[in-house]
Tab-separated table of C-alpha atoms in Angstrom:
chain	number	residue	atom	x	y	z
A	1	MET	CA	-74.036	-155.941	14.287
A	2	ASP	CA	-71.997	-155.323	17.395
A	3	SER	CA	-69.015	-157.613	17.291
A	4	SER	CA	-68.315	-157.734	21.024
A	5	PHE	CA	-71.760	-159.181	21.775
A	6	GLY	CA	-72.350	-156.312	24.141
A	7	LEU	CA	-70.441	-157.797	27.063
A	8	ASP	CA	-68.382	-155.555	29.263
A	9	ASN	CA	-64.745	-156.410	29.276
A	10	GLU	CA	-64.399	-155.076	32.801
A	11	VAL	CA	-66.161	-156.520	35.794
A	12	ALA	CA	-66.302	-155.465	39.420
A	13	LEU	CA	-65.365	-158.288	41.765
A	14	SER	CA	-65.697	-156.215	44.896
A	15	ASP	CA	-66.490	-152.592	45.601
A	16	ASP	CA	-63.148	-151.090	44.807
A	17	GLU	CA	-61.661	-153.603	42.440
A	18	THR	CA	-62.195	-153.748	38.708
A	19	VAL	CA	-60.471	-156.389	36.680
A	20	THR	CA	-60.763	-157.557	33.121
A	21	VAL	CA	-62.588	-160.759	32.331
A	22	GLN	CA	-59.317	-162.086	31.015
A	23	GLN	CA	-57.727	-161.682	34.445
A	24	VAL	CA	-60.675	-163.413	36.079
A	25	LEU	CA	-60.206	-166.349	33.734
A	26	GLU	CA	-56.499	-166.524	34.533
A	27	THR	CA	-57.217	-166.481	38.260
A	28	LEU	CA	-59.716	-169.262	37.757
A	29	GLU	CA	-57.244	-171.371	35.806
A	30	ASN	CA	-54.571	-170.912	38.469
A	31	ALA	CA	-57.033	-171.742	41.233
A	32	TRP	CA	-58.038	-174.843	39.273
A	33	LEU	CA	-54.457	-176.136	39.106
A	34	ASN	CA	-53.792	-175.299	42.763
A	35	GLU	CA	-56.917	-177.130	43.811
A	36	LYS	CA	-56.046	-180.090	41.619
A	37	PHE	CA	-52.622	-180.606	43.130
A	38	SER	CA	-52.977	-179.548	46.740
A	39	PRO	CA	-53.768	-182.359	49.164
A	40	GLU	CA	-56.173	-180.218	51.197
A	41	LEU	CA	-59.180	-178.077	50.319
A	42	LEU	CA	-58.207	-174.486	49.477
A	43	PRO	CA	-60.253	-171.343	50.169
A	44	HIS	CA	-63.318	-171.122	47.950
A	45	GLN	CA	-63.369	-168.790	44.941
A	46	THR	CA	-67.058	-168.017	44.768
A	47	ASP	CA	-66.507	-164.509	43.382
A	48	ILE	CA	-64.475	-165.799	40.480
A	49	VAL	CA	-66.751	-168.767	39.786
A	50	ASP	CA	-69.933	-166.665	39.852
A	51	CYS	CA	-68.392	-164.014	37.662
A	52	MET	CA	-67.335	-166.598	35.100
A	53	PHE	CA	-70.758	-168.266	35.105
A	54	GLU	CA	-72.362	-164.879	34.457
A	55	GLN	CA	-70.000	-164.236	31.569
A	56	ILE	CA	-70.732	-167.630	30.067
A	57	SER	CA	-74.486	-167.348	30.270
A	58	GLY	CA	-74.406	-163.754	29.028
A	59	MET	CA	-72.331	-164.798	26.068
A	60	GLU	CA	-74.560	-167.776	25.350
A	61	GLU	CA	-77.674	-165.633	25.333
A	62	ASN	CA	-76.070	-163.268	22.869
A	63	LEU	CA	-74.912	-166.114	20.673
A	64	GLU	CA	-78.496	-167.369	20.370
A	65	LYS	CA	-79.491	-164.085	18.787
A	66	VAL	CA	-77.045	-163.960	15.918
A	67	ASP	CA	-76.920	-165.781	12.626
A	68	GLN	CA	-75.710	-169.310	13.389
A	69	SER	CA	-73.607	-169.559	10.245
A	70	ASP	CA	-71.408	-166.667	11.451
A	71	ILE	CA	-67.874	-167.950	11.975
A	72	ARG	CA	-67.706	-166.182	15.334
A	73	VAL	CA	-70.480	-168.276	16.807
A	74	GLU	CA	-68.519	-171.471	16.574
A	75	ILE	CA	-65.300	-169.899	17.834
A	76	HIS	CA	-67.042	-168.404	20.841
A	77	ARG	CA	-68.780	-171.720	21.532
A	78	MET	CA	-65.468	-173.558	21.494
A	79	GLU	CA	-64.030	-171.112	23.972
A	80	LEU	CA	-67.054	-171.359	26.224
A	81	ASP	CA	-66.703	-175.140	26.226
A	82	ARG	CA	-63.110	-174.832	27.335
A	83	ILE	CA	-63.980	-172.442	30.144
A	84	ARG	CA	-66.888	-174.574	31.242
A	85	TYR	CA	-64.545	-177.544	31.452
A	86	VAL	CA	-62.172	-175.671	33.772
A	87	LEU	CA	-65.077	-174.480	35.916
A	88	SER	CA	-66.640	-177.873	36.341
A	89	SER	CA	-63.329	-179.623	36.857
A	90	PHE	CA	-62.517	-177.064	39.567
A	91	LEU	CA	-65.826	-177.486	41.353
A	92	ARG	CA	-65.763	-181.259	40.985
A	93	THR	CA	-62.270	-181.489	42.484
A	94	ARG	CA	-63.506	-179.526	45.475
A	95	LEU	CA	-66.534	-181.766	45.913
A	96	GLU	CA	-64.342	-184.853	45.787
A	97	LYS	CA	-62.202	-183.444	48.580
A	98	ILE	CA	-65.250	-182.424	50.583
A	99	GLU	CA	-66.646	-185.942	50.342
A	100	GLU	CA	-63.353	-187.512	51.330
A	101	PHE	CA	-62.415	-185.237	54.234
A	102	CYS	CA	-65.962	-184.232	55.181
A	103	THR	CA	-65.803	-184.238	58.984
A	104	HIS	CA	-62.324	-182.752	59.043
A	105	ILE	CA	-63.253	-179.891	56.717
A	106	ILE	CA	-66.424	-179.017	58.612
A	107	GLU	CA	-64.516	-178.976	61.910
A	108	GLU	CA	-61.689	-176.847	60.550
A	109	ASP	CA	-64.056	-174.403	58.925
A	110	SER	CA	-66.123	-173.886	62.057
A	111	THR	CA	-63.043	-172.413	63.758
A	112	ARG	CA	-62.556	-169.786	61.021
A	113	ASP	CA	-64.090	-166.350	60.761
A	114	PRO	CA	-67.150	-166.254	58.502
A	115	ASP	CA	-65.205	-164.183	55.979
A	116	GLU	CA	-62.311	-166.577	55.848
A	117	ARG	CA	-64.149	-169.856	55.520
A	118	TYR	CA	-62.824	-172.270	52.941
A	119	LEU	CA	-66.249	-173.655	52.078
A	120	SER	CA	-68.668	-171.553	50.070
A	121	PRO	CA	-72.219	-171.432	51.490
A	122	GLY	CA	-73.352	-173.997	48.927
A	123	GLU	CA	-70.447	-176.300	49.649
A	124	LYS	CA	-71.057	-175.996	53.394
A	125	LYS	CA	-74.642	-177.128	52.909
A	126	PHE	CA	-73.471	-180.015	50.763
A	127	ALA	CA	-70.813	-181.052	53.301
A	128	GLU	CA	-73.254	-181.088	56.195
A	129	GLU	CA	-75.891	-182.997	54.273
A	130	PHE	CA	-73.296	-185.460	53.081
A	131	GLN	CA	-72.065	-186.053	56.610
A	132	ASN	CA	-75.587	-186.599	57.920
A	133	ASN	CA	-76.509	-188.928	55.095
A	134	ILE	CA	-73.425	-191.064	55.606
A	135	GLU	CA	-74.100	-191.348	59.300
A	136	GLN	CA	-77.767	-192.186	58.781
A	137	HIS	CA	-76.820	-194.739	56.204
A	138	PHE	CA	-74.396	-196.512	58.519
A	139	GLU	CA	-76.966	-196.367	61.259
A	140	ARG	CA	-79.739	-197.915	59.153
A	141	VAL	CA	-77.737	-200.514	57.327
A	142	ALA	CA	-75.384	-201.778	59.954
A	143	LEU	CA	-75.022	-200.103	63.302
A	144	ARG	CA	-78.482	-200.794	64.662
A	145	HIS	CA	-77.972	-204.498	64.113
A	146	MET	CA	-74.762	-204.447	66.128
A	147	PRO	CA	-74.300	-205.327	69.796
A	148	LEU	CA	-75.097	-202.369	72.039
A	149	ASN	CA	-71.524	-201.472	72.902
A	150	VAL	CA	-70.519	-200.846	69.284
A	151	GLN	CA	-73.679	-199.153	68.061
A	152	LYS	CA	-72.383	-195.626	68.293
A	153	TYR	CA	-70.973	-193.901	65.225
A	154	ASP	CA	-67.835	-192.111	66.322
A	155	ARG	CA	-67.059	-189.205	64.009
A	156	GLN	CA	-63.581	-188.750	65.367
A	157	LEU	CA	-62.754	-192.370	64.743
A	158	MET	CA	-64.073	-192.272	61.190
A	159	LYS	CA	-62.480	-188.946	60.319
A	160	VAL	CA	-60.223	-188.871	57.274
A	161	GLU	CA	-57.593	-186.142	57.189
A	162	PRO	CA	-55.625	-184.983	54.172
A	163	ASN	CA	-51.927	-185.796	54.245
A	164	LEU	CA	-50.323	-182.364	54.273
A	165	LYS	CA	-46.888	-183.918	54.344
A	166	SER	CA	-47.006	-184.882	50.733
A	167	TYR	CA	-44.755	-183.671	47.966
A	168	VAL	CA	-45.965	-181.228	45.350
A	169	PHE	CA	-44.480	-179.544	42.287
A	170	LEU	CA	-44.583	-175.789	42.235
A	171	ARG	CA	-43.468	-172.678	40.428
A	172	ALA	CA	-42.667	-169.364	42.124
A	173	ARG	CA	-44.840	-166.566	40.796
A	174	SER	CA	-42.760	-164.070	42.706
A	175	THR	CA	-39.557	-164.541	44.675
A	176	ALA	CA	-39.996	-166.105	48.112
A	177	GLU	CA	-37.096	-165.736	50.522
A	178	GLY	CA	-36.053	-167.282	53.819
A	179	LEU	CA	-38.058	-170.460	53.471
A	180	MET	CA	-37.490	-173.095	56.121
A	181	LEU	CA	-39.042	-176.324	54.974
A	182	GLU	CA	-39.934	-179.199	57.176
A	183	GLY	CA	-37.029	-181.573	57.669
A	184	MET	CA	-34.442	-178.803	57.384
A	185	ASP	CA	-32.432	-178.232	60.540
A	186	ASP	CA	-30.660	-175.154	61.874
A	187	THR	CA	-27.501	-175.866	59.948
A	188	ASP	CA	-29.328	-175.608	56.625
A	189	GLU	CA	-29.447	-172.314	54.807
A	190	PRO	CA	-32.944	-170.920	54.425
A	191	LEU	CA	-34.204	-171.481	50.929
A	192	THR	CA	-34.938	-168.845	48.334
A	193	MET	CA	-37.312	-169.566	45.504
A	194	VAL	CA	-36.550	-167.172	42.681
A	195	LYS	CA	-39.377	-165.952	40.483
A	196	ASP	CA	-40.276	-168.500	37.775
A	197	SER	CA	-38.079	-171.243	39.243
A	198	GLN	CA	-39.637	-174.689	39.670
A	199	HIS	CA	-39.361	-176.894	42.721
A	200	MET	CA	-40.565	-179.972	44.444
A	201	ALA	CA	-41.215	-179.633	48.172
A	202	LEU	CA	-43.420	-180.778	51.020
A	203	TYR	CA	-46.842	-179.179	50.812
A	204	SER	CA	-47.021	-178.410	54.536
A	205	GLY	CA	-44.016	-176.075	54.298
A	206	VAL	CA	-45.386	-173.999	51.448
A	207	ALA	CA	-49.153	-174.150	52.015
A	208	SER	CA	-49.458	-170.545	53.183
A	209	LEU	CA	-47.505	-169.298	50.157
A	210	VAL	CA	-49.755	-171.261	47.822
A	211	LYS	CA	-52.816	-169.723	49.458
A	212	ASN	CA	-51.508	-166.169	49.173
A	213	GLY	CA	-50.545	-166.653	45.533
A	214	THR	CA	-46.739	-166.455	45.793
A	215	LEU	CA	-46.376	-170.033	44.650
A	216	GLN	CA	-48.347	-171.856	41.994
A	217	LEU	CA	-48.760	-175.625	42.087
A	218	ILE	CA	-48.032	-177.339	38.785
B	1	MET	CA	-53.410	-184.767	35.861
B	2	ASN	CA	-53.727	-186.833	32.731
B	3	SER	CA	-52.077	-186.097	29.422
B	4	ALA	CA	-55.296	-184.792	27.902
B	5	GLU	CA	-55.255	-182.023	30.498
B	6	THR	CA	-51.619	-181.261	29.785
B	7	GLU	CA	-52.647	-180.915	26.169
B	8	PHE	CA	-55.568	-178.712	27.177
B	9	ILE	CA	-53.192	-176.310	28.929
B	10	ALA	CA	-50.716	-176.311	26.058
B	11	GLU	CA	-53.502	-175.460	23.615
B	12	LYS	CA	-53.670	-171.981	25.124
B	13	GLU	CA	-50.263	-171.121	23.660
B	14	LEU	CA	-50.324	-168.784	20.691
B	15	VAL	CA	-49.303	-169.742	17.194
B	16	SER	CA	-49.254	-167.746	13.977
B	17	ILE	CA	-51.659	-168.621	11.218
B	18	VAL	CA	-52.238	-167.215	7.770
B	19	PRO	CA	-56.005	-167.109	7.284
B	20	ASN	CA	-57.666	-167.289	3.888
B	21	PHE	CA	-60.636	-165.168	4.952
B	22	ASN	CA	-61.279	-161.651	6.205
B	23	TYR	CA	-62.822	-160.890	9.528
B	24	GLU	CA	-62.878	-158.202	12.180
B	25	VAL	CA	-61.425	-158.574	15.677
B	26	ILE	CA	-63.138	-161.277	17.721
B	27	TYR	CA	-63.460	-160.484	21.413
B	28	LEU	CA	-62.860	-163.746	23.211
B	29	ILE	CA	-62.993	-163.980	26.998
B	30	SER	CA	-59.369	-165.070	27.050
B	31	GLY	CA	-58.317	-162.070	24.965
B	32	ASP	CA	-58.983	-160.416	21.629
B	33	ILE	CA	-57.902	-162.097	18.417
B	34	GLY	CA	-57.662	-160.741	14.908
B	35	PRO	CA	-58.391	-158.842	12.795
B	36	PHE	CA	-58.076	-161.536	10.157
B	37	ARG	CA	-56.811	-160.447	6.752
B	38	ALA	CA	-56.443	-163.072	4.065
B	39	GLY	CA	-52.756	-163.750	3.500
B	40	LEU	CA	-51.511	-161.826	6.548
B	41	PRO	CA	-50.230	-163.763	9.568
B	42	VAL	CA	-52.089	-163.362	12.858
B	43	LYS	CA	-51.582	-164.961	16.282
B	44	VAL	CA	-54.300	-167.197	17.715
B	45	PRO	CA	-54.408	-169.886	20.407
B	46	ILE	CA	-53.499	-173.372	19.209
B	47	TRP	CA	-56.992	-174.760	19.837
B	48	LEU	CA	-58.405	-172.250	17.399
B	49	ALA	CA	-55.601	-172.697	14.879
B	50	MET	CA	-56.253	-176.440	14.805
B	51	SER	CA	-59.956	-175.994	14.290
B	52	LEU	CA	-59.474	-173.462	11.477
B	53	LYS	CA	-56.865	-175.654	9.860
B	54	ARG	CA	-59.166	-178.669	9.912
B	55	ARG	CA	-61.778	-176.605	8.134
B	56	GLN	CA	-59.126	-175.439	5.671
B	57	LYS	CA	-59.543	-171.823	6.608
B	58	CYS	CA	-55.900	-171.187	7.315
B	59	ARG	CA	-52.309	-172.254	6.987
B	60	ILE	CA	-50.267	-172.683	10.164
B	61	VAL	CA	-46.914	-170.920	10.450
B	62	PRO	CA	-44.651	-173.245	12.446
B	63	PRO	CA	-43.222	-171.620	15.611
B	64	ARG	CA	-39.769	-170.164	15.092
B	65	TRP	CA	-38.023	-173.038	16.893
B	66	MET	CA	-39.803	-175.747	14.958
B	67	ASN	CA	-37.199	-176.399	12.281
B	68	VAL	CA	-34.506	-178.995	11.868
B	69	GLU	CA	-31.489	-176.678	12.369
B	70	ASP	CA	-32.640	-175.084	15.615
B	71	LEU	CA	-33.765	-178.357	17.067
B	72	GLU	CA	-30.439	-180.013	16.232
B	73	GLU	CA	-28.794	-177.213	18.200
B	74	VAL	CA	-31.155	-177.753	21.146
B	75	LYS	CA	-30.398	-181.447	21.036
B	76	LYS	CA	-26.634	-180.861	21.019
B	77	GLN	CA	-26.921	-178.555	23.997
B	78	GLU	CA	-29.109	-180.989	25.871
B	79	LEU	CA	-26.494	-183.707	25.307
B	80	ASN	CA	-23.604	-181.556	26.514
B	81	GLU	CA	-25.204	-180.079	29.592
B	82	ARG	CA	-25.432	-182.033	32.792
B	83	PHE	CA	-28.635	-180.288	33.830
B	84	PHE	CA	-31.829	-179.682	31.948
B	85	THR	CA	-31.578	-176.901	29.403
B	86	LYS	CA	-34.314	-174.419	28.714
B	87	MET	CA	-36.593	-175.631	25.971
B	88	PRO	CA	-37.672	-173.192	23.256
B	89	SER	CA	-41.239	-173.625	24.432
B	90	GLU	CA	-42.807	-174.528	27.755
B	91	HIS	CA	-44.846	-177.178	25.959
B	92	TYR	CA	-42.516	-178.120	23.107
B	93	MET	CA	-43.572	-181.748	22.971
B	94	VAL	CA	-47.316	-181.152	23.057
B	95	GLU	CA	-47.189	-178.226	20.669
B	96	ALA	CA	-45.165	-180.187	18.169
B	97	HIS	CA	-47.441	-183.169	18.505
B	98	LEU	CA	-50.584	-181.086	17.973
B	99	LEU	CA	-49.263	-179.004	15.100
B	100	LEU	CA	-47.649	-181.921	13.303
B	101	SER	CA	-50.839	-183.924	13.590
B	102	VAL	CA	-53.047	-181.368	11.825
B	103	ALA	CA	-50.619	-179.296	9.815
B	104	ALA	CA	-47.900	-181.652	8.634
B	105	ASP	CA	-48.240	-180.091	5.166
B	106	ASP	CA	-47.378	-176.618	6.524
B	107	ILE	CA	-44.210	-177.680	8.295
B	108	PRO	CA	-41.182	-178.477	6.183
B	109	ARG	CA	-39.279	-181.694	6.932
B	110	CYS	CA	-41.786	-182.704	9.552
B	111	GLU	CA	-40.627	-186.301	9.749
B	112	GLN	CA	-37.131	-185.163	10.670
B	113	ILE	CA	-38.516	-182.749	13.243
B	114	ARG	CA	-40.435	-185.577	14.781
B	115	THR	CA	-37.308	-187.722	15.069
B	116	ILE	CA	-35.181	-184.985	16.618
B	117	LEU	CA	-37.899	-184.114	19.094
B	118	LYS	CA	-38.138	-187.734	20.085
B	119	ASP	CA	-34.353	-187.773	20.613
B	120	ILE	CA	-34.496	-184.650	22.772
B	121	TRP	CA	-37.341	-186.147	24.765
B	122	ASP	CA	-35.396	-189.380	25.295
B	123	ILE	CA	-32.261	-187.545	26.441
B	124	ARG	CA	-34.299	-185.510	28.888
B	125	MET	CA	-36.214	-188.494	30.169
B	126	SER	CA	-33.006	-190.365	30.894
B	127	LYS	CA	-31.684	-187.309	32.774
B	128	LEU	CA	-34.959	-187.191	34.618
B	129	ARG	CA	-34.718	-190.836	35.604
B	130	SER	CA	-31.227	-190.402	37.004
B	131	SER	CA	-32.295	-187.244	38.878
B	132	VAL	CA	-35.199	-189.123	40.378
B	133	ASP	CA	-32.794	-191.829	41.438
B	134	GLN	CA	-30.564	-189.168	43.033
B	135	ILE	CA	-33.468	-187.514	44.813
B	136	ILE	CA	-34.615	-190.787	46.337
B	137	LYS	CA	-31.113	-191.892	47.310
B	138	THR	CA	-30.063	-188.630	48.918
B	139	ASN	CA	-33.403	-188.308	50.619
B	140	ALA	CA	-33.845	-184.781	49.396
B	141	ILE	CA	-36.513	-182.732	51.087
B	142	HIS	CA	-36.503	-180.205	48.322
B	143	ALA	CA	-35.511	-180.394	44.691
B	144	ARG	CA	-35.140	-177.674	42.097
B	145	LEU	CA	-36.670	-178.614	38.773
B	146	ASP	CA	-36.006	-175.655	36.531
B	147	HIS	CA	-36.723	-175.992	32.821
B	148	LEU	CA	-38.720	-179.183	33.221
B	149	THR	CA	-41.831	-178.900	31.102
B	150	LEU	CA	-45.293	-179.772	32.321
B	151	MET	CA	-45.430	-182.942	30.267
B	152	GLU	CA	-42.155	-184.116	31.797
B	153	ILE	CA	-43.270	-183.339	35.327
B	154	ASN	CA	-46.451	-185.175	34.578
B	155	SER	CA	-44.512	-188.249	33.536
B	156	ILE	CA	-43.015	-188.659	37.015
B	157	ARG	CA	-46.274	-187.929	38.744
B	158	PRO	CA	-47.584	-189.567	40.864
B	159	LEU	CA	-44.693	-191.996	41.205
B	160	LEU	CA	-41.957	-189.709	42.558
B	161	PRO	CA	-43.977	-187.593	44.990
B	162	HIS	CA	-45.739	-190.701	46.174
B	163	ALA	CA	-42.532	-192.620	46.786
B	164	LEU	CA	-41.149	-189.670	48.740
B	165	ASP	CA	-44.357	-189.423	50.756
B	166	GLN	CA	-43.937	-193.020	51.803
B	167	LEU	CA	-40.271	-192.545	52.678
B	168	PHE	CA	-41.135	-189.495	54.740
B	169	ARG	CA	-43.806	-191.451	56.546
B	170	LEU	CA	-41.475	-194.343	57.317
B	171	GLN	CA	-38.722	-192.049	58.578
B	172	ASN	CA	-41.023	-190.250	60.911
B	173	GLY	CA	-42.153	-193.473	62.455
B	174	ARG	CA	-45.739	-193.048	61.555
B	175	GLY	CA	-45.979	-196.087	59.352
B	176	PRO	CA	-49.335	-197.806	59.065
B	177	SER	CA	-48.172	-200.583	61.364
B	178	GLN	CA	-47.788	-198.167	64.249
B	179	ALA	CA	-50.900	-196.245	63.551
B	180	SER	CA	-53.725	-196.796	65.946
B	181	GLY	CA	-57.452	-196.433	65.415
B	182	SER	CA	-58.092	-193.043	63.912
B	183	GLN	CA	-54.740	-192.761	62.192
B	184	ALA	CA	-55.357	-195.923	60.300
B	185	PHE	CA	-57.961	-193.987	58.385
B	186	THR	CA	-55.821	-191.029	57.520
B	187	GLN	CA	-54.873	-190.893	53.923
């Protein structure tokens, strides 16, 4: 019996990039924590999520085939449960944000290049449907019974935006130099975040570094 | 983040176990473990160690720092230093809690370890409280929090960031009372 369950340890995420499944899992876990703690929606990670789902279902299929009393089966199942938890928590956190900041996110995303959109195609569909349903619901339940001058649903007026000026905890994954945070004036020295140091700072000042992976939210 | 999730993250840390069975290498997604040889120590993630221990398939080797002497030393240092000292493990509190809960019989003088850990935790929490007080009073826009463990950060979340958010909002004159129409709905 093949003890690796016939799964490749290496996967291709894009044409010229091969990474180990272990690295994919780590990326997913980091993305999960970033998404959990950042006030705004971060770029989607469809590649990573799809890759992990494939791994899970591949592994599950293989597990079906072997003797269920094998000690490995239970160990693998436990690990799959843990990964599935991270995956669903990650996706659920994103959906919660999409529901809360729906109009804002759709507007922001429509100004981005198709390759750099934050919403995955599935999430985009969900966001648009959600927005329409909310509007229809208001319309049916309340607005049409209102006096004429207040019957219109104004998206801009109802829009909820994330508060980017909120404080977050973070750890530097590599050294970031010359940081000027919001609220610092010209007399302040630019800040250096040394690798592995931990900080608390305003999200708006470090957002781009979180997105490019220099800083990790904790 | 709730404490169950902090625990979830800490469970990924490796710990040595001495299995009482033989088995080849197991290729987990998060990395390979094994091979298991009865009587020979091998490193596995804590979640697995706990499950094997519960099924009496192994004995847990306490991490090197988890003994009374070393912890006394850590405690002394923590008392003497003004700032937070580096803990022997990123998740010392959670790890100790998990391991002591399932493997108290594998860890010598576990009651004493528990007491010292609680002391260290209390010292650190009181430092943390006075730092928080400092941060709020000096209106810091940035704070360095080296050596704070996840569990400790979690204990001041969401209170500290939230309080600072509100201060920031008040200072910049965008308090709810001044907000008009659309802003009233911003979070």
